[in-house]
Short mmCIF file of C-alpha atoms in Angstrom, two decimals:
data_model
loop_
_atom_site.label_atom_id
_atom_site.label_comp_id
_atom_site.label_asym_id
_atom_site.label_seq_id
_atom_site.Cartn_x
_atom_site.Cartn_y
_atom_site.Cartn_z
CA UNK A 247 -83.20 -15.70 -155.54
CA UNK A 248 -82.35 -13.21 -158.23
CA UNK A 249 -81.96 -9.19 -158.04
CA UNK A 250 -85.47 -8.70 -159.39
CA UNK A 251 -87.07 -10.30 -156.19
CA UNK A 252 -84.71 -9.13 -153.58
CA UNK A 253 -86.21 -6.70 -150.95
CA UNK A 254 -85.50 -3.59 -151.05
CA UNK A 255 -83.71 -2.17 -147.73
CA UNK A 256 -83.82 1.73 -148.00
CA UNK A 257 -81.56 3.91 -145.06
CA UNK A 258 -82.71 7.43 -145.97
CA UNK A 259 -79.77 9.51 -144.03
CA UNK A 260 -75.87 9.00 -143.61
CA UNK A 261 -75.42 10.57 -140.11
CA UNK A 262 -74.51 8.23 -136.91
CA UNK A 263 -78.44 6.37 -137.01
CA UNK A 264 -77.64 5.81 -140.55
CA UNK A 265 -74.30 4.97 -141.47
CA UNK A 266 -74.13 2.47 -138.32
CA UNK A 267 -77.14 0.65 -139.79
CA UNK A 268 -76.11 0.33 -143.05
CA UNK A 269 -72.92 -1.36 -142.11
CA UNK A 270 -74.39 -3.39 -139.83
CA UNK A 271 -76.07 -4.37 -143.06
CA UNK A 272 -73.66 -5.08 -144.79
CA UNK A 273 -71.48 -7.30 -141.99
CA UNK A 274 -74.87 -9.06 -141.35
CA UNK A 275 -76.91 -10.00 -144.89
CA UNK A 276 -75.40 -12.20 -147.42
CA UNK A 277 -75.35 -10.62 -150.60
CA UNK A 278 -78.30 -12.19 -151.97
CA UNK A 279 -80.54 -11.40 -148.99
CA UNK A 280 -81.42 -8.16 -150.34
CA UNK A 281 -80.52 -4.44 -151.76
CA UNK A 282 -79.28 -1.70 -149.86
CA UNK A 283 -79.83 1.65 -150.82
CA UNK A 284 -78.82 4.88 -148.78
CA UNK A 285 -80.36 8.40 -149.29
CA UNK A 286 -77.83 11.27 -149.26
CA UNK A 287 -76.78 14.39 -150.62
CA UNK A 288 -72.91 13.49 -149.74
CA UNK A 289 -70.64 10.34 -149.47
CA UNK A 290 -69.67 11.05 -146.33
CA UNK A 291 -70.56 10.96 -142.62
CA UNK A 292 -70.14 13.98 -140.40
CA UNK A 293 -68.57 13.63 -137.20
CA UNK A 294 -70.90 16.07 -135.46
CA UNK A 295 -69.77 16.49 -132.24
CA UNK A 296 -66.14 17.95 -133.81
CA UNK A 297 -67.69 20.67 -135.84
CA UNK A 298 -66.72 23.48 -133.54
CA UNK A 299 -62.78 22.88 -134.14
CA UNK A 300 -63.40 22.73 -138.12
CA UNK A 301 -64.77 26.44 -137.29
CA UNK A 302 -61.76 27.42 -135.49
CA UNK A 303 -59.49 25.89 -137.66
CA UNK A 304 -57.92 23.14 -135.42
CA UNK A 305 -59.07 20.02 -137.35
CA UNK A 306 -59.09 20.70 -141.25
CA UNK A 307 -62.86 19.42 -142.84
CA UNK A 308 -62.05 16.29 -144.36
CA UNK A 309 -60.55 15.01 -141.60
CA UNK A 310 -64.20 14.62 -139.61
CA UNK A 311 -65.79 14.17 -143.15
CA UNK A 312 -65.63 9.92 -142.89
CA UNK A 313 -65.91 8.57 -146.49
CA UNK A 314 -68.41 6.31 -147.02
CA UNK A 315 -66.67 4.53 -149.60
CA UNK A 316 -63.42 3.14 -147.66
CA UNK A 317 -64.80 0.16 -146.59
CA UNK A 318 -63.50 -3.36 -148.33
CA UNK A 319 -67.22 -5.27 -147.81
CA UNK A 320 -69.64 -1.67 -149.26
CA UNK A 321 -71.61 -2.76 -151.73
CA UNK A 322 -74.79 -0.19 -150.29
CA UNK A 323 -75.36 1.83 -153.92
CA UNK A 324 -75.59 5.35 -152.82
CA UNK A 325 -78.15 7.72 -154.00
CA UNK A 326 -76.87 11.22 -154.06
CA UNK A 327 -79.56 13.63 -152.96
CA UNK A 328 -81.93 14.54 -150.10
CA UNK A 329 -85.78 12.59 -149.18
CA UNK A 330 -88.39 15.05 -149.33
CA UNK A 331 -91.58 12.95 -148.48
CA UNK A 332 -92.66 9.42 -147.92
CA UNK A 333 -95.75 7.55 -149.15
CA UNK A 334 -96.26 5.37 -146.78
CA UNK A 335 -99.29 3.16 -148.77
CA UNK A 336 -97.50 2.60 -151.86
CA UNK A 337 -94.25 2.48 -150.16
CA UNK A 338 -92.14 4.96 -151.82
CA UNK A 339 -89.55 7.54 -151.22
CA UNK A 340 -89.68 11.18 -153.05
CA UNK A 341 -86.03 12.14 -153.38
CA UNK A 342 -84.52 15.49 -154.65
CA UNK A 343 -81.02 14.33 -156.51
CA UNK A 344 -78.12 16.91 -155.98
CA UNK A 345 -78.69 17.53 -159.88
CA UNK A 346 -82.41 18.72 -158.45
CA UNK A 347 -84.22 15.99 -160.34
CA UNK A 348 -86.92 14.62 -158.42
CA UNK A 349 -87.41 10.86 -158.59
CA UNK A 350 -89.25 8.07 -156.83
CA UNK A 351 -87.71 5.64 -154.44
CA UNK A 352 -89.94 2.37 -154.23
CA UNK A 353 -88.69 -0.05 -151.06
CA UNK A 354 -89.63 -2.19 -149.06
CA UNK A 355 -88.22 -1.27 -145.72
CA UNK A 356 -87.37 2.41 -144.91
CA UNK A 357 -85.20 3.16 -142.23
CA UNK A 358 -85.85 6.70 -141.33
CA UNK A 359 -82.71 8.42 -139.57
CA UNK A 360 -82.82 12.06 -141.58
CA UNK A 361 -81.51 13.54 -138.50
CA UNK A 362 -82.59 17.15 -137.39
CA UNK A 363 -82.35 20.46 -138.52
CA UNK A 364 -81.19 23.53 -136.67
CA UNK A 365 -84.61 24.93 -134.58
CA UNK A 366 -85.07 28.38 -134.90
CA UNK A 367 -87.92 30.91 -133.94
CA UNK A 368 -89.95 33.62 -135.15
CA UNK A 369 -87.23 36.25 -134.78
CA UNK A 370 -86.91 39.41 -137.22
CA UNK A 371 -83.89 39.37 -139.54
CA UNK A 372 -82.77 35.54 -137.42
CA UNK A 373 -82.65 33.33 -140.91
CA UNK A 374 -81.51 36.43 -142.97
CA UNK A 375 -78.52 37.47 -140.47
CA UNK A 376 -77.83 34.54 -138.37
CA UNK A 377 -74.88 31.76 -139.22
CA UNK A 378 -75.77 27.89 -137.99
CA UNK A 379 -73.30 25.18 -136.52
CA UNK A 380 -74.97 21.95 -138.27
CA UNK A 381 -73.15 21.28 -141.38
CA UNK A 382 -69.34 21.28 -142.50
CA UNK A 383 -69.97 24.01 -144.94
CA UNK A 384 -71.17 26.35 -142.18
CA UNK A 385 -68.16 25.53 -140.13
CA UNK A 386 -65.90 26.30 -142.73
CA UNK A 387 -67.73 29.56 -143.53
CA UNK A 388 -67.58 30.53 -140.22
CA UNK A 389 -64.05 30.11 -139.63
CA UNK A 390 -62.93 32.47 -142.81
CA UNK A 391 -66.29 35.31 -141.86
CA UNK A 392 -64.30 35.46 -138.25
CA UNK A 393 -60.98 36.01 -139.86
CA UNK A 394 -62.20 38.57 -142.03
CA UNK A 395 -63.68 40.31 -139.38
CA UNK A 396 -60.14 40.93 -137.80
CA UNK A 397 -58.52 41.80 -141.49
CA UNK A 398 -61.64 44.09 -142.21
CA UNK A 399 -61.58 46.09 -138.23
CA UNK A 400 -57.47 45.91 -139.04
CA UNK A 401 -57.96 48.28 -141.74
CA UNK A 402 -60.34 50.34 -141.06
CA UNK A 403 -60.36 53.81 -139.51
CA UNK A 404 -63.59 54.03 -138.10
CA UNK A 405 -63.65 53.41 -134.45
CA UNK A 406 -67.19 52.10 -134.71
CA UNK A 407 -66.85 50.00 -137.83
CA UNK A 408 -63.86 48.39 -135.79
CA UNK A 409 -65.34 47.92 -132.68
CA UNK A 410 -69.07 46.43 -134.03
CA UNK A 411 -66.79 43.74 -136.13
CA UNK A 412 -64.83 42.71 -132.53
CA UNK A 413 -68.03 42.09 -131.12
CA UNK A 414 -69.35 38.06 -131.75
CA UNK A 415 -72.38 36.70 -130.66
CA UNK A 416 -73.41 32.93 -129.75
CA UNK A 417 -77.00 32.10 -129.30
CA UNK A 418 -77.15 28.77 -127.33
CA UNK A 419 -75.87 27.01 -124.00
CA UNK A 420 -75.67 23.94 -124.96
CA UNK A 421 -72.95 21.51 -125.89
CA UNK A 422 -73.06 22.99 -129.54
CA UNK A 423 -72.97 27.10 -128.53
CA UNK A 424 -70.49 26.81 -125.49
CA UNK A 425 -67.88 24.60 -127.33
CA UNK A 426 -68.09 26.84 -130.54
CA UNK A 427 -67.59 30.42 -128.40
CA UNK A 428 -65.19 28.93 -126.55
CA UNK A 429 -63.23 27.46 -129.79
CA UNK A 430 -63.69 30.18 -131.94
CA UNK A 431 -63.38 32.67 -128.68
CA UNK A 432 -59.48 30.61 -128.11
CA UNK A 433 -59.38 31.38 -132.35
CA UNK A 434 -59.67 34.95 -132.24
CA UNK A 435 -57.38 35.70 -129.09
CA UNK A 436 -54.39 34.16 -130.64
CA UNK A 437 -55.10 35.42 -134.44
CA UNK A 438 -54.81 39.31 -132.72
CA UNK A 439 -51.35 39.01 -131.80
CA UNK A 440 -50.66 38.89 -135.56
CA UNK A 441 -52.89 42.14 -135.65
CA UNK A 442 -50.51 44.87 -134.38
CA UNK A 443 -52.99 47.74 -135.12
CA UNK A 444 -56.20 45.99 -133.03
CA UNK A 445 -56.36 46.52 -129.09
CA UNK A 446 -57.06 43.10 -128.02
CA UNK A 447 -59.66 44.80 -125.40
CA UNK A 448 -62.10 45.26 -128.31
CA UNK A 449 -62.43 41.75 -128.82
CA UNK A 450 -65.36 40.75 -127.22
CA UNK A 451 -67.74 37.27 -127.49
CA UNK A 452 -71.14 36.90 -125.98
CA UNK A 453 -72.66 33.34 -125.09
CA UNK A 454 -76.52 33.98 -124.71
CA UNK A 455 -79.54 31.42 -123.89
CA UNK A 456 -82.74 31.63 -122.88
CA UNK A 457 -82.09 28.91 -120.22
CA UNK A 458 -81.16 29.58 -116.42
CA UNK A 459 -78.53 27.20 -116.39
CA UNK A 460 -75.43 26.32 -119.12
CA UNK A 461 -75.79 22.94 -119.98
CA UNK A 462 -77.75 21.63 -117.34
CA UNK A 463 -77.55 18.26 -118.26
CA UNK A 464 -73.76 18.09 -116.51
CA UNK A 465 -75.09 19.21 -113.27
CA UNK A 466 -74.71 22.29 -111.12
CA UNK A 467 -71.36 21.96 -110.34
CA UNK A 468 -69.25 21.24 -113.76
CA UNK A 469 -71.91 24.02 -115.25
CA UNK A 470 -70.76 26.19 -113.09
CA UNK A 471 -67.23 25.10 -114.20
CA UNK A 472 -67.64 25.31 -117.70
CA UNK A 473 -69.49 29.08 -116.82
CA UNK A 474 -66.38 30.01 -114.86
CA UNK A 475 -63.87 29.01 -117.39
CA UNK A 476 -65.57 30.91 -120.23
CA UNK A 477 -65.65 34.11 -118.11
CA UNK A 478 -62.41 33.41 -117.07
CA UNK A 479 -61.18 33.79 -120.84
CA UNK A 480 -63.68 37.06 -121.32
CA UNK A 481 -66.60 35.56 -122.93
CA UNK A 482 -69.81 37.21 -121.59
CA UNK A 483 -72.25 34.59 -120.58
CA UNK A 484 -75.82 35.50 -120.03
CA UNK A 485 -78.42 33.22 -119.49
CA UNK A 486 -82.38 33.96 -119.09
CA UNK A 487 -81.47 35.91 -122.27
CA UNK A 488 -82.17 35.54 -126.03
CA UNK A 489 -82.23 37.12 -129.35
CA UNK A 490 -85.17 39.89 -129.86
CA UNK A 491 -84.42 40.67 -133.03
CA UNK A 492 -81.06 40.87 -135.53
CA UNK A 493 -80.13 43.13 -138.16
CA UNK A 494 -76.65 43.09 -140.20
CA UNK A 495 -75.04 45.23 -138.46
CA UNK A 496 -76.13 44.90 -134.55
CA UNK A 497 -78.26 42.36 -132.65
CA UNK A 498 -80.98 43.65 -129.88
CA UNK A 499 -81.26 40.92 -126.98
CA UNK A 500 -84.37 40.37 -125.00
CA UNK A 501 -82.81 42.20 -121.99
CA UNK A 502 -82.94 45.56 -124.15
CA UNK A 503 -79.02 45.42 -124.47
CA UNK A 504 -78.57 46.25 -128.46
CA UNK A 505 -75.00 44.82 -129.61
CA UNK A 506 -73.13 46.40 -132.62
CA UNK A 507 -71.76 43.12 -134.00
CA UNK A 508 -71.78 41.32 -138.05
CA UNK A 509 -71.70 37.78 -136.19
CA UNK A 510 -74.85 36.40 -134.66
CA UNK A 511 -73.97 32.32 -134.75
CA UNK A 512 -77.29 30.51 -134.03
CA UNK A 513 -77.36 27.07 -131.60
CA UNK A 514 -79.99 27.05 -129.70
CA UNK A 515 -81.46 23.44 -130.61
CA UNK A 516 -82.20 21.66 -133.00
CA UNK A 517 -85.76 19.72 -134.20
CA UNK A 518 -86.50 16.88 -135.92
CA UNK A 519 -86.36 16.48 -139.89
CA UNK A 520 -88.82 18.16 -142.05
CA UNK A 521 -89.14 14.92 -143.51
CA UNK A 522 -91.20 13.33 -140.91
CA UNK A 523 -94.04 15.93 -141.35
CA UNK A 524 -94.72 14.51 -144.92
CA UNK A 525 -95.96 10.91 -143.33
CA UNK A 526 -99.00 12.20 -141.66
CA UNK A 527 -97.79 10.03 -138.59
CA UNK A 528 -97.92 10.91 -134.93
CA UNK A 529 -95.59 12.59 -133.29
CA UNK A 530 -93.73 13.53 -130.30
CA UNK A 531 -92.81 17.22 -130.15
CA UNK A 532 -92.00 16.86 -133.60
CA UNK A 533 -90.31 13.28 -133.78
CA UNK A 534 -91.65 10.42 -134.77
CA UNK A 535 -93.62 8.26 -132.33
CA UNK A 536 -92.01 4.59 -132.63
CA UNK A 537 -91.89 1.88 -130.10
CA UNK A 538 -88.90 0.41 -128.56
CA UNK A 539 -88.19 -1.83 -131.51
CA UNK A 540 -88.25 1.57 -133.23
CA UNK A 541 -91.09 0.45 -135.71
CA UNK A 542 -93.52 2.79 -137.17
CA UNK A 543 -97.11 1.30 -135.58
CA UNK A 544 -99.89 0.17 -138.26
CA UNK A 545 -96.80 0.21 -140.87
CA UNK A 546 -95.04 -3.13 -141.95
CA UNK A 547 -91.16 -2.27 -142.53
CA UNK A 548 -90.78 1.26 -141.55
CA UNK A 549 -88.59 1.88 -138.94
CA UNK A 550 -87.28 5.20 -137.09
CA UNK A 551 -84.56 6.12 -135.07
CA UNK A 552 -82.05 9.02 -134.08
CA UNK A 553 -82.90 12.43 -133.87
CA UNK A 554 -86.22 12.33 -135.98
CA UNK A 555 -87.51 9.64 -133.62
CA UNK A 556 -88.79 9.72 -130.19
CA UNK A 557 -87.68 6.42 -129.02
CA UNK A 558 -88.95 5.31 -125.72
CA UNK A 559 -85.89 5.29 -123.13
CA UNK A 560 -86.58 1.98 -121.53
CA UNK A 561 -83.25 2.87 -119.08
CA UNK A 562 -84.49 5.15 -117.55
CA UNK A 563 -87.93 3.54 -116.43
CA UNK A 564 -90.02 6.36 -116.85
CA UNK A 565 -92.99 6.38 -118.90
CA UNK A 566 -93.10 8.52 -121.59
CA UNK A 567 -89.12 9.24 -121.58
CA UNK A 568 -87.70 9.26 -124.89
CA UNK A 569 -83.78 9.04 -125.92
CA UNK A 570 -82.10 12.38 -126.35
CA UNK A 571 -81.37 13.10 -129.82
CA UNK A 572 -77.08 12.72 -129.19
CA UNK A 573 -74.65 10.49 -131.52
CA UNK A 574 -74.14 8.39 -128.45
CA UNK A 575 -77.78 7.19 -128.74
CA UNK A 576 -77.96 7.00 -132.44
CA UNK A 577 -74.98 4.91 -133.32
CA UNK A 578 -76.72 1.94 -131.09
CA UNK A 579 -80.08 2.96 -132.71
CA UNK A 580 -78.97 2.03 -136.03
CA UNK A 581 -77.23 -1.21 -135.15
CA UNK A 582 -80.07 -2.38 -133.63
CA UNK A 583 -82.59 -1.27 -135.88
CA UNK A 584 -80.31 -3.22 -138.87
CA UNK A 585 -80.96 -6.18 -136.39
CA UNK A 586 -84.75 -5.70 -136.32
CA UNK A 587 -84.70 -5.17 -139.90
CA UNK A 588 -82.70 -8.13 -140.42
CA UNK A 589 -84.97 -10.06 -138.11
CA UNK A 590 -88.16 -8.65 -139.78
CA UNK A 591 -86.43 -9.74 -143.29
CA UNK A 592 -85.93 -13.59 -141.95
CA UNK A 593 -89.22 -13.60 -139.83
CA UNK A 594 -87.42 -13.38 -136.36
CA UNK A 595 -88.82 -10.95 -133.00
CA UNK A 596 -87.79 -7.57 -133.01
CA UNK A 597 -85.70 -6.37 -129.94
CA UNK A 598 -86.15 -3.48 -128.28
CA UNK A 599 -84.04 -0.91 -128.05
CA UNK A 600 -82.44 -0.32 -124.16
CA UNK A 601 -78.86 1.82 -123.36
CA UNK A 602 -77.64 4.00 -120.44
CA UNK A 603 -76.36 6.68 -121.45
CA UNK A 604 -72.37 6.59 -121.23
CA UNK A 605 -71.98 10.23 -119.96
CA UNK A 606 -71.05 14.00 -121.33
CA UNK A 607 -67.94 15.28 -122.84
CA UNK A 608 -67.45 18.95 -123.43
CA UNK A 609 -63.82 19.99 -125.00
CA UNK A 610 -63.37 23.79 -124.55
CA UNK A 611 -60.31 24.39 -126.53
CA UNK A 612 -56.72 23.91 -124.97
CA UNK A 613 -56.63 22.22 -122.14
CA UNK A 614 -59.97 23.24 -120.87
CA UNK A 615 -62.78 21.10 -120.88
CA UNK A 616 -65.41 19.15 -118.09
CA UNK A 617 -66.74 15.89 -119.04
CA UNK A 618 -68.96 13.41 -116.73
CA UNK A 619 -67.95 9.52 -117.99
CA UNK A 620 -70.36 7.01 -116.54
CA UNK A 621 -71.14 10.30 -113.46
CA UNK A 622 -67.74 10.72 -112.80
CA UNK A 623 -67.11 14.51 -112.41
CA UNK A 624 -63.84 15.62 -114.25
CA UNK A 625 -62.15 19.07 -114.98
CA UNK A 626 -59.08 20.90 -116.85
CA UNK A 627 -56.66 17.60 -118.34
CA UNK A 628 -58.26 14.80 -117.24
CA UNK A 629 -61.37 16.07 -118.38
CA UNK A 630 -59.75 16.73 -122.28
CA UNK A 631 -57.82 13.57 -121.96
CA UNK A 632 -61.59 11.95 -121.99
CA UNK A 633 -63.30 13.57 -124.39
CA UNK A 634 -60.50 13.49 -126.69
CA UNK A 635 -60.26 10.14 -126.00
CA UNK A 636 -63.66 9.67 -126.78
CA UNK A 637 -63.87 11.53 -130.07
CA UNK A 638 -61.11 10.15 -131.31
CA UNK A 639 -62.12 6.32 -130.15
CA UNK A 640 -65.60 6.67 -131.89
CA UNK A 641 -64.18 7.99 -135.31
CA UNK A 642 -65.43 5.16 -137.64
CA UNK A 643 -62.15 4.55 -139.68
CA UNK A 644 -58.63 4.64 -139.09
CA UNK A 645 -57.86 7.02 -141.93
CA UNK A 646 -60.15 9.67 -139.83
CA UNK A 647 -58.08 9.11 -137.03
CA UNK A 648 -54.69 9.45 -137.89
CA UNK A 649 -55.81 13.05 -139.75
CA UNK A 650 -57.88 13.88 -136.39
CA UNK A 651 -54.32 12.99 -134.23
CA UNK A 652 -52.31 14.31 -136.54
CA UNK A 653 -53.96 18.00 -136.47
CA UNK A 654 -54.25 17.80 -132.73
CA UNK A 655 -50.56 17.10 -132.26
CA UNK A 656 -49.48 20.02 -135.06
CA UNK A 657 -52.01 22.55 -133.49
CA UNK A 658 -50.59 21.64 -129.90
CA UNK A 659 -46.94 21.95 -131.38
CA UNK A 660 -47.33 24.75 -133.61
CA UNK A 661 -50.28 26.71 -132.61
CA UNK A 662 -53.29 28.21 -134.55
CA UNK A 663 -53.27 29.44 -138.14
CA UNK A 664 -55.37 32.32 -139.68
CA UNK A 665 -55.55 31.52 -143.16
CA UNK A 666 -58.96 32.49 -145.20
CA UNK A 667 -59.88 30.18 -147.78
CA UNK A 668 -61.48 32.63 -149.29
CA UNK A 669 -64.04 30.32 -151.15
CA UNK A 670 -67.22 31.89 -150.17
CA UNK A 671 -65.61 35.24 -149.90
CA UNK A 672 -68.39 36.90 -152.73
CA UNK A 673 -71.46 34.70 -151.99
CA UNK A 674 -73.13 36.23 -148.19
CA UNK A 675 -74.54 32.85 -146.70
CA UNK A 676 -76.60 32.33 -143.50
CA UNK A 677 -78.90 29.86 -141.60
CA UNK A 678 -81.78 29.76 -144.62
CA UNK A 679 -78.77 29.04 -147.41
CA UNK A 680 -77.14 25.52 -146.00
CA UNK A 681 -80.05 23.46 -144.65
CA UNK A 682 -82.53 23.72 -147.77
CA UNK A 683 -85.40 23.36 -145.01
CA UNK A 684 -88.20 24.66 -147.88
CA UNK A 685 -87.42 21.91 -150.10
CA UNK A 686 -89.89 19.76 -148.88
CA UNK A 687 -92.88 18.12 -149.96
CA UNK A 688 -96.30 18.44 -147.80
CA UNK A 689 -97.99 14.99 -147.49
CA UNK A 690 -100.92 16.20 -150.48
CA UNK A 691 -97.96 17.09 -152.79
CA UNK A 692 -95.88 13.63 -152.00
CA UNK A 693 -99.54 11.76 -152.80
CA UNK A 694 -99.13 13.69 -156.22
CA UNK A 695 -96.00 12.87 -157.15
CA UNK A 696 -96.10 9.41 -156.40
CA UNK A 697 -99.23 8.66 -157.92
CA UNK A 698 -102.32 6.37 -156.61
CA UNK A 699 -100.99 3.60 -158.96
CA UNK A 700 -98.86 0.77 -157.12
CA UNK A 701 -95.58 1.06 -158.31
CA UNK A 702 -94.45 -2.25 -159.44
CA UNK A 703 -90.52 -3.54 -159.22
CA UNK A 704 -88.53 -2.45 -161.78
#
């Protein structure tokens, strides 16, 4: 078999769905079994779950940025950019390259794991005024736009100029918005020590949602924990409560309650790629409808898995239950999705996908946190000792973990630093300038570029 007639195995996304499939790949076809190709705009994987303590400056950014190149058996050739659509019938993938050229993918598997994008609503002034939490740009622009605010209320003079930039709201109750308040919250009370001229009473962060509960999916009783521990440290948590509209220099909340405030950080969900709308394939509240061997139906090769897909959650036993879109569920996605791919590439059954969910983690900053492993209910140390564990154990590569240890132990030993990169300093960025969600092809425009002609192998 020579490299003309290999398949073609295309991974369009490098996050946990993706980057676990390709290697399984790689550990699992010989060489000349076939090509792998993975679609992405950077040659790395992001350790999600993490991002919060980029933002507040306990773990630096490359140490949850997991090269992609480290590993002795890669031989996946990287394409540097972003999918925008996918022909289906002629089986090819439109991709934008980080250079902004536009050029067309041909495969013959797909494995669709673009991830999801932060969900946001019809607000006025959200997108033009509102920061997100999704990418490790964001969380490194957030961390120097909060240290500025002290430096800038420092020196000013104007009791209302100081007291609107003290002010910090987080929209979101989930894992995402409580973990970054309560990092970034833990950030800001140490940093005004150094800040002789600020009253420390000024300082003030608000943790909003919509939702009557905070995180309900670790139960009434560590909710209520996690709730209690925030207020505890003066973060004012409302819930039933959400953003009516936002302005640069004050946010009004649903409740009437206007906030003077030049931070509005946006969490509050997230949805699936705008990818999958350019198939013109069913869907599930926006994810792709698969089946348990996440397969695409009527479509030979194409499968779908992590947060883009609604994969059917045979552990719980319920019809119609679909996996929630977490890393837990998307690293065993894409190992067993490189299985059915493999199996599909050597004429073998596909397997179905089936895993019970391992439990919840929350880390809080310090030695506050709540985490439910396997329904066990833990608080305060044992609960960090677990979900540190846990991060740390499911870091891909040992490199990752030794920087990861290694910025825990110096933060615990010699506390927080408030150091602005300053890199961004001149360039105002929010939710609409990191996620490039209007780059995007519509399925009439993908048909275009592509072409009715059957692309042929190169």
């Amino acid at each position: 078999m020579n490299t003309v007639t290999r398949p073609r195995i295309l991974v369009v996304g490098a996050g946990f769905a993706g980057v676990d499939c390709v290697r399984r790949l790689e550990r699992k076809l010989a060489p000349e079994e076939a090509d792998v190709t993975l679609v992405t705009p950077f040659a790395y994987q992001l350790y999600l779950p993490l991002l919060p303590q980029v933002a507040s400056g306990v773990l630096t950014p490359q140490s949850i940025a997991l090269s992609l190149r480290r590993s002795k058996k890669y031989r996946t050739r990287i394409l540097p950019g972003g999918a925008i659509g996918v022909d289906l019938k002629s089986k090819v993938c439109v991709v934008r390259t980080i250079t902004d050229k536009i050029v067309n993918e041909p495969y013959d598997y797909i494995v669709l794991a673009p991830g999801s994008v932060t969900r946001t609503f019809d607000i006025p002034g959200l997108t033009d005024h509102a920061f997100g939490m999704k990418t490790l740009a964001e969380a490194a622009y957030i961390r120097d736009h909060v240290i500025s605010q002290l430096d800038l209320a420092d020196a000013s003079d104007d009791p209302a100029e100081r007291a609107a930039r003290l002010q910090f709201v987080v929209v979101g109750g989930g894992y995402a918005g409580t973990e970054t308040a309560a990092c970034l919250q833990r950030l800001t009370h140490a940093a005004v020590r150094r800040y002789p001229r600020l009253d420390p009473g000024l300082i003030k962060w608000h943790l909003i949602d919509i939702a009557p509960k905070l995180m309900p999916e670790l139960g009434d009783k560590l909710g209520r924990s996690a709730q209690e521990i925030l207020r505890r440290r003066g973060i004012d948590v409302s819930l039933g409560v959400s953003i009516d509209k936002a302005a640069a220099e004050e946010v009004t909340f649903t409740d009437g309650r206007v906030v003077p405030t030049h931070t509005l950080i946006w969490t509050a969900g997230v949805v699936a790629s705008p990818l999958i709308a350019t198939l013109g394939a069913e869907t599930v509240k926006g994810r792709l409808a698969v089946t348990a061997e996440m397969c695409l139906p009527g479509h030979d090769g194409v499968f779908a898995l992590g947060d883009s897909a609604a994969v059917p959650d045979l552990a719980k036993g319920q019809e119609g239950a679909v996996c929630p879109p977490t890393a837990q569920h998307a690293m065993r996605q894409g190992r067993k999705v490189a299985d059915n791919v493999i199996a599909a590439l050597r004429g073998q059954p596909l397997r179905p996908y089936e895993h019970k969910d391992l439990g919840l983690v929350v880390d809080l900053g310090g030695k506050d946190a709540v985490s439910k492993p396997l329904g066990v209910e833990l608080r305060g140390l044992p609960a960090q000792a677990v979900a540190r564990g846990y991060h740390w154990s499911a870091l891909r590569t040992n490199v990752a973990k030794a920087r990861v240890m290694t910025n825990w132990l110096l933060n615990a030993v010699a506390g927080d630093d408030f150091v602005r990169t300053g890199f961004q300093a001149r360039k105002p960025a929010r939710l609409k300038d990191f996620e490039f969600t209007d780059s995007y092809l519509t399925p009439e425009q993908v048909r275009e570029q592509v072409g009715d002609r059957s692309l042929g192998r190169p």
